[in-house]
PDB file of C-alpha atoms in Angstrom:
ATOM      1  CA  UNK A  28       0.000   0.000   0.000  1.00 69.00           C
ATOM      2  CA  UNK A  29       3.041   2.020   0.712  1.00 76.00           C
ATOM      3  CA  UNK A  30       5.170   1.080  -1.805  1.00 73.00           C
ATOM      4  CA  UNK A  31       2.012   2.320  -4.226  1.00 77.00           C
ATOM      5  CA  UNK A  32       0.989   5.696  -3.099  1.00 79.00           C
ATOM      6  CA  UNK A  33       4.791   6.691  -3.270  1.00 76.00           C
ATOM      7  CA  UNK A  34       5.006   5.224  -6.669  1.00 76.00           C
ATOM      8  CA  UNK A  35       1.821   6.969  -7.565  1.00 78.00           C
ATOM      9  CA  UNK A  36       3.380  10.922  -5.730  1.00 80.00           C
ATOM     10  CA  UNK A  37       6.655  10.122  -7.923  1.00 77.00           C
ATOM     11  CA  UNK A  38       4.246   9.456 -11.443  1.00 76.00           C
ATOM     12  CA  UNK A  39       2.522  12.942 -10.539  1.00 79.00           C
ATOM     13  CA  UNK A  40       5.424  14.954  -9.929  1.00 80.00           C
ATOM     14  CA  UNK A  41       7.282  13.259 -13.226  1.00 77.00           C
ATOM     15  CA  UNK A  42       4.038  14.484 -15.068  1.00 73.00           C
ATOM     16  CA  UNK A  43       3.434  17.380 -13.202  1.00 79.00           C
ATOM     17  CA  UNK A  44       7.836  18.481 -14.126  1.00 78.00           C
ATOM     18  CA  UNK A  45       7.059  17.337 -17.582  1.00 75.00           C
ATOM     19  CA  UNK A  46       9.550  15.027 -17.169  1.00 74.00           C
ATOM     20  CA  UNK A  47      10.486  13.187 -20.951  1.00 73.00           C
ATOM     21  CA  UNK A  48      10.499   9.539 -20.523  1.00 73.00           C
ATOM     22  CA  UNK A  49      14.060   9.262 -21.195  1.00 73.00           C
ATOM     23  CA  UNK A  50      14.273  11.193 -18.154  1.00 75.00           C
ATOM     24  CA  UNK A  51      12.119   8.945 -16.028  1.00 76.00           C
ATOM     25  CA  UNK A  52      14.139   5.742 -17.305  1.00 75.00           C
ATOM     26  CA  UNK A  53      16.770   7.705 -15.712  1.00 72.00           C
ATOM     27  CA  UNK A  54      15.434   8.081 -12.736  1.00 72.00           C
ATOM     28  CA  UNK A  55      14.387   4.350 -12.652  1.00 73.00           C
ATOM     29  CA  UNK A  56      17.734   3.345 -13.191  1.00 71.00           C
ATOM     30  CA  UNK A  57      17.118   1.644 -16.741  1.00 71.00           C
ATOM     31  CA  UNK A  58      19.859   3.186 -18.485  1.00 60.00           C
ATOM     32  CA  UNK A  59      22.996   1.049 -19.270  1.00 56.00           C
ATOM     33  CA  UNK A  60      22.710  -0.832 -16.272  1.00 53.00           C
ATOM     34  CA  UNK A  61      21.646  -4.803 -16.557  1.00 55.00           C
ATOM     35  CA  UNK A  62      19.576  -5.962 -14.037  1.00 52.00           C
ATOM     36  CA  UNK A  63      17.625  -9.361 -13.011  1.00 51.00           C
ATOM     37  CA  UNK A  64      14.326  -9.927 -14.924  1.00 54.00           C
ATOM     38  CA  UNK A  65      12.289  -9.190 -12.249  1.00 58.00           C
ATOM     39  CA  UNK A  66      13.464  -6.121 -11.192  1.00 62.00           C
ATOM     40  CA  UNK A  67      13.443  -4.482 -14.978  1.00 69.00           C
ATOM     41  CA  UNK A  68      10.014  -5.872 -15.005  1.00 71.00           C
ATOM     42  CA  UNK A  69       8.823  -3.532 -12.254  1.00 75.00           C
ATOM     43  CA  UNK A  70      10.827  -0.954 -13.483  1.00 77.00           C
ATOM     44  CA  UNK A  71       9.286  -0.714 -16.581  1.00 77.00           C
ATOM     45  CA  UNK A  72       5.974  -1.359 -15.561  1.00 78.00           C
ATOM     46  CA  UNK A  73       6.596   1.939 -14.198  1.00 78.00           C
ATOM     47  CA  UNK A  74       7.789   3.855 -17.222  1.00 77.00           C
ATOM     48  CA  UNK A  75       4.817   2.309 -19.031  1.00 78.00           C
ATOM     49  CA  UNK A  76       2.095   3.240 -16.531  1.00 78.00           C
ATOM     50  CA  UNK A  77       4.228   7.095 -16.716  1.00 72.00           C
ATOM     51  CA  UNK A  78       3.605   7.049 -20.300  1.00 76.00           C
ATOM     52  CA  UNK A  79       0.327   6.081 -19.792  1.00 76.00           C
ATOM     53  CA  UNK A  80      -0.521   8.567 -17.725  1.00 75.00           C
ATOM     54  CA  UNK A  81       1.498  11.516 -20.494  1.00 72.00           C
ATOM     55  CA  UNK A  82      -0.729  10.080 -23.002  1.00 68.00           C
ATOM     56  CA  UNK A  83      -4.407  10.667 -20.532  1.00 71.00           C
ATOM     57  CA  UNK A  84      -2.480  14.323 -19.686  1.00 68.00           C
ATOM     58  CA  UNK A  85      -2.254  15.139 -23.666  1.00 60.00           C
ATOM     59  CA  UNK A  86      -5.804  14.061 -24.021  1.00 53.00           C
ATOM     60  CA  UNK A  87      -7.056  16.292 -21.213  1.00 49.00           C
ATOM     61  CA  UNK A  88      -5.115  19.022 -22.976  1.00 44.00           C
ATOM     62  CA  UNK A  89      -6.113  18.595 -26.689  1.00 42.00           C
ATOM     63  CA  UNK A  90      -2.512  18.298 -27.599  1.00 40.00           C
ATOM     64  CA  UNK A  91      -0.921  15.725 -29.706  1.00 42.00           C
ATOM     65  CA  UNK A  92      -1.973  11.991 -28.570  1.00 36.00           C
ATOM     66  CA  UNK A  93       0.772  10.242 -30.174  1.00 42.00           C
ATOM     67  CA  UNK A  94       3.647  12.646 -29.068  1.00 40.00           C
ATOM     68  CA  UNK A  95       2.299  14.065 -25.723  1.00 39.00           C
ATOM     69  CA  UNK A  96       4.923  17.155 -26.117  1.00 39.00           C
ATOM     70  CA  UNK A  97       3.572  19.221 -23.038  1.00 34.00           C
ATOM     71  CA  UNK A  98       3.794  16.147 -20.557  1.00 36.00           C
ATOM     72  CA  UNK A  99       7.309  14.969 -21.293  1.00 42.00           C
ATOM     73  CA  UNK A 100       6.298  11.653 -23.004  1.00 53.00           C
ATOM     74  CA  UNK A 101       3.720   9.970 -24.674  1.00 75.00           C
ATOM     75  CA  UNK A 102       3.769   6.881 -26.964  1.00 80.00           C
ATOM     76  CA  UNK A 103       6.017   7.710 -29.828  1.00 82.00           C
ATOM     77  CA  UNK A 104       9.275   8.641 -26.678  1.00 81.00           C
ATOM     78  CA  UNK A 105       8.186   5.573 -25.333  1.00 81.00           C
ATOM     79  CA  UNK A 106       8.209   3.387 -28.645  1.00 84.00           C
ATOM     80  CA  UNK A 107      12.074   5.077 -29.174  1.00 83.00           C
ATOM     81  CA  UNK A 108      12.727   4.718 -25.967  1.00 79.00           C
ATOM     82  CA  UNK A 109      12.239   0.638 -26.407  1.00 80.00           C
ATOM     83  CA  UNK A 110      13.626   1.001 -29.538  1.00 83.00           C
ATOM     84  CA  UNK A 111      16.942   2.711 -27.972  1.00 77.00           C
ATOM     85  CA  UNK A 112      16.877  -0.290 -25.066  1.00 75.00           C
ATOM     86  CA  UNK A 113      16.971  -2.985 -27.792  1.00 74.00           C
ATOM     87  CA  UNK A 114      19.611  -1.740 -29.884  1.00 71.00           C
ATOM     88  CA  UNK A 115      21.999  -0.600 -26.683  1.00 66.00           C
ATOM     89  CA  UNK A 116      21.229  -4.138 -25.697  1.00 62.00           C
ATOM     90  CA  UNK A 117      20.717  -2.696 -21.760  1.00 59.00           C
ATOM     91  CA  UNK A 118      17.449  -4.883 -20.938  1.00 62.00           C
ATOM     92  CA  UNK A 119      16.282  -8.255 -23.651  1.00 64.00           C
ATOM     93  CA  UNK A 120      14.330  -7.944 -25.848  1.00 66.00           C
ATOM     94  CA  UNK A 121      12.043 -10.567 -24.524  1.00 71.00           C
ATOM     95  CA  UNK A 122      11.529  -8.233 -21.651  1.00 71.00           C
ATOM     96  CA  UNK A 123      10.702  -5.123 -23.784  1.00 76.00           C
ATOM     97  CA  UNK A 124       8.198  -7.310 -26.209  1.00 80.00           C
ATOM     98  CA  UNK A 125       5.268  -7.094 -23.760  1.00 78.00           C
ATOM     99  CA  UNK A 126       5.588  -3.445 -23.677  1.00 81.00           C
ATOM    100  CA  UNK A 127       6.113  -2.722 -27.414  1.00 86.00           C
ATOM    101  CA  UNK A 128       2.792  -5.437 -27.841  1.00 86.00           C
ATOM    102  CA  UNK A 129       0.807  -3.123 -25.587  1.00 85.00           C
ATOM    103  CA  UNK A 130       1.608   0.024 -27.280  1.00 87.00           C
ATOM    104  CA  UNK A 131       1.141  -1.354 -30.680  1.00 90.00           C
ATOM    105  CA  UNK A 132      -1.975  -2.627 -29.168  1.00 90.00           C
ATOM    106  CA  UNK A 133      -2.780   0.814 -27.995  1.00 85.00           C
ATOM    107  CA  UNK A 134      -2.490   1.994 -31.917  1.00 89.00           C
ATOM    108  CA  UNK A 135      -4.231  -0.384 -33.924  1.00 90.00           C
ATOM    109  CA  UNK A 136      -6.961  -0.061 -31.286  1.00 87.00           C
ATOM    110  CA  UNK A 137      -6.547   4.046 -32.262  1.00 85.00           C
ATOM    111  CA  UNK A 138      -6.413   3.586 -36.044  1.00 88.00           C
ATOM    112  CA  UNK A 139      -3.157   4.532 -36.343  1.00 87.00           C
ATOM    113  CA  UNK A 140      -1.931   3.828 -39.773  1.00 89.00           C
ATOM    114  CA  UNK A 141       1.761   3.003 -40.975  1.00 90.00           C
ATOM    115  CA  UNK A 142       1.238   6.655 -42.675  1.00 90.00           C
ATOM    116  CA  UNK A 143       0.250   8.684 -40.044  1.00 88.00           C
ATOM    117  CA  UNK A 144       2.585   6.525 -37.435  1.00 88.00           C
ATOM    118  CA  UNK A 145       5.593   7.551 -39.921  1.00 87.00           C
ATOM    119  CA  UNK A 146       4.425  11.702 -39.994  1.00 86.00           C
ATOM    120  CA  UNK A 147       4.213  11.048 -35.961  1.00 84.00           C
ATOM    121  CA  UNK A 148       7.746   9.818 -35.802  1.00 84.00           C
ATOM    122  CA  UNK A 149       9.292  12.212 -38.131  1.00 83.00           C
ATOM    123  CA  UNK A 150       8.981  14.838 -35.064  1.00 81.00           C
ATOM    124  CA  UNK A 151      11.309  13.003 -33.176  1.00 82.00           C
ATOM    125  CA  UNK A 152      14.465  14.317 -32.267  1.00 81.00           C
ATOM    126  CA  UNK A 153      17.481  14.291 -35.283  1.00 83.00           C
ATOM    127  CA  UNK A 154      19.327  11.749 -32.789  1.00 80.00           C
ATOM    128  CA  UNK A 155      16.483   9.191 -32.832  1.00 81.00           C
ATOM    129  CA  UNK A 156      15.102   9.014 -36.488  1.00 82.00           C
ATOM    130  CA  UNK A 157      17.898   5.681 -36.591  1.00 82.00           C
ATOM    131  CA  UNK A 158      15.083   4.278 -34.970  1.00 84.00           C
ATOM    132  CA  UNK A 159      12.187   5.621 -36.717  1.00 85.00           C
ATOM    133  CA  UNK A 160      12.364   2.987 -39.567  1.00 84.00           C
ATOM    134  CA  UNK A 161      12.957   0.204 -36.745  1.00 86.00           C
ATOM    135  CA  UNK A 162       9.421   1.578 -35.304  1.00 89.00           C
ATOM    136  CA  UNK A 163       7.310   1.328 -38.192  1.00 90.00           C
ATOM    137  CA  UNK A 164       8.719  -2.318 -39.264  1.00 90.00           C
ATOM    138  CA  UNK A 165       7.918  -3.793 -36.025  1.00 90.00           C
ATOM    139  CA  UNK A 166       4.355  -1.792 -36.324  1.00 92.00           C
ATOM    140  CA  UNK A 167       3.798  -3.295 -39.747  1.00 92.00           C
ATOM    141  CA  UNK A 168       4.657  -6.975 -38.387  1.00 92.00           C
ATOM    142  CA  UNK A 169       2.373  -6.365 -35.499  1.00 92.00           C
ATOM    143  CA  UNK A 170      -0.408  -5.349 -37.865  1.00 91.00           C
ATOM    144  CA  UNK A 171       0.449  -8.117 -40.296  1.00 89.00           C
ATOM    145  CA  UNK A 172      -0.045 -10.536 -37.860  1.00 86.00           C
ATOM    146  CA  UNK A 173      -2.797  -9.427 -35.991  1.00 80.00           C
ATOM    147  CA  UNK A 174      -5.240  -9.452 -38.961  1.00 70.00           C
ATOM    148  CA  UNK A 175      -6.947 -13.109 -39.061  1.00 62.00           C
ATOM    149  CA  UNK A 176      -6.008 -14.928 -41.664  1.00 55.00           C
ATOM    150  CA  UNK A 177      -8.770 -15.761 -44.851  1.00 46.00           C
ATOM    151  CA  UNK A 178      -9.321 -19.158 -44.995  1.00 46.00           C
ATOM    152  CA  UNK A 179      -9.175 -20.391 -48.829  1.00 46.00           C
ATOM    153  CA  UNK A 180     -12.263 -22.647 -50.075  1.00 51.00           C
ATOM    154  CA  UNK A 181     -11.326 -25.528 -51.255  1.00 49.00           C
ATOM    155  CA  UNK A 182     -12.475 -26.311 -54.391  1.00 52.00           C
ATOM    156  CA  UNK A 183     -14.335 -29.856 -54.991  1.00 51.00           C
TER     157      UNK A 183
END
């Protein structure tokens, strides 16, 4: 019970600082450091719920959804942000794939298309468009596979 109010005071003043989540994996300690599974599990339970919580902030604001600029965050830091994690090799991929399924999730649920995730992700900062491309492919997997698959008639 403790443990969660605290977590939920640090998730308001992140928001309420506009922290970026790049920032916040900082401050969780998920930056070049490899820890057990477990423990990066938590931890980026938290940066998910903190992006969560950018992206309900944007909404209340009318800004952006996808980019949440005034709260620090949003979905497209968070999808470079996994994206940045994978390729620095700092936490598996196996750990991140629940994470990067949610937010995915999260879009096709949205409608966002390959198009308008691609204009989205071309406001990203000149350091992280190497993982723009990255992004979308994983996106157009995702969708790819998501989509039931027609069954053929056989012909008699």
């Amino acid at each position: 019970m403790i443990a969660e109010q605290w977590q939920n005071k640090l998730l308001k003043d992140w928001l309420d600082d506009e922290q970026s989540v790049d920032k916040v994996a900082v401050f969780l300690q998920l930056h070049g450091v490899r820890f057990a599974k477990p423990l990066v599990e938590k931890r980026l339970e938290v940066l998910s719920d903190y992006v969560k919580q950018c992206n309900e902030k944007s909404l209340r604001q009318d800004t952006d959804l996808s980019s949440g600029k005034q709260s620090g965050g949003g979905d497209i830091a968070f999808a470079v942000w996994l994206s940045k994690a994978i390729d620095e090799m700092t936490i598996k991929p196996s750990s991140i794939e629940r994470y990067r399924n949610e937010l995915f999730t999260r879009w096709d649920e949205a409608n966002v298309s390959l198009t308008t995730l691609r204009d989205q992700l071309s406001k990203v900062e000149e350091s992280d468009l190497a993982h723009v491309e990255s992004i979308v492919s994983h996106y157009e997997t995702f969708l790819h596979y998501k989509k039931p698959k027609r069954r053929r008639k056989a012909k008699h």
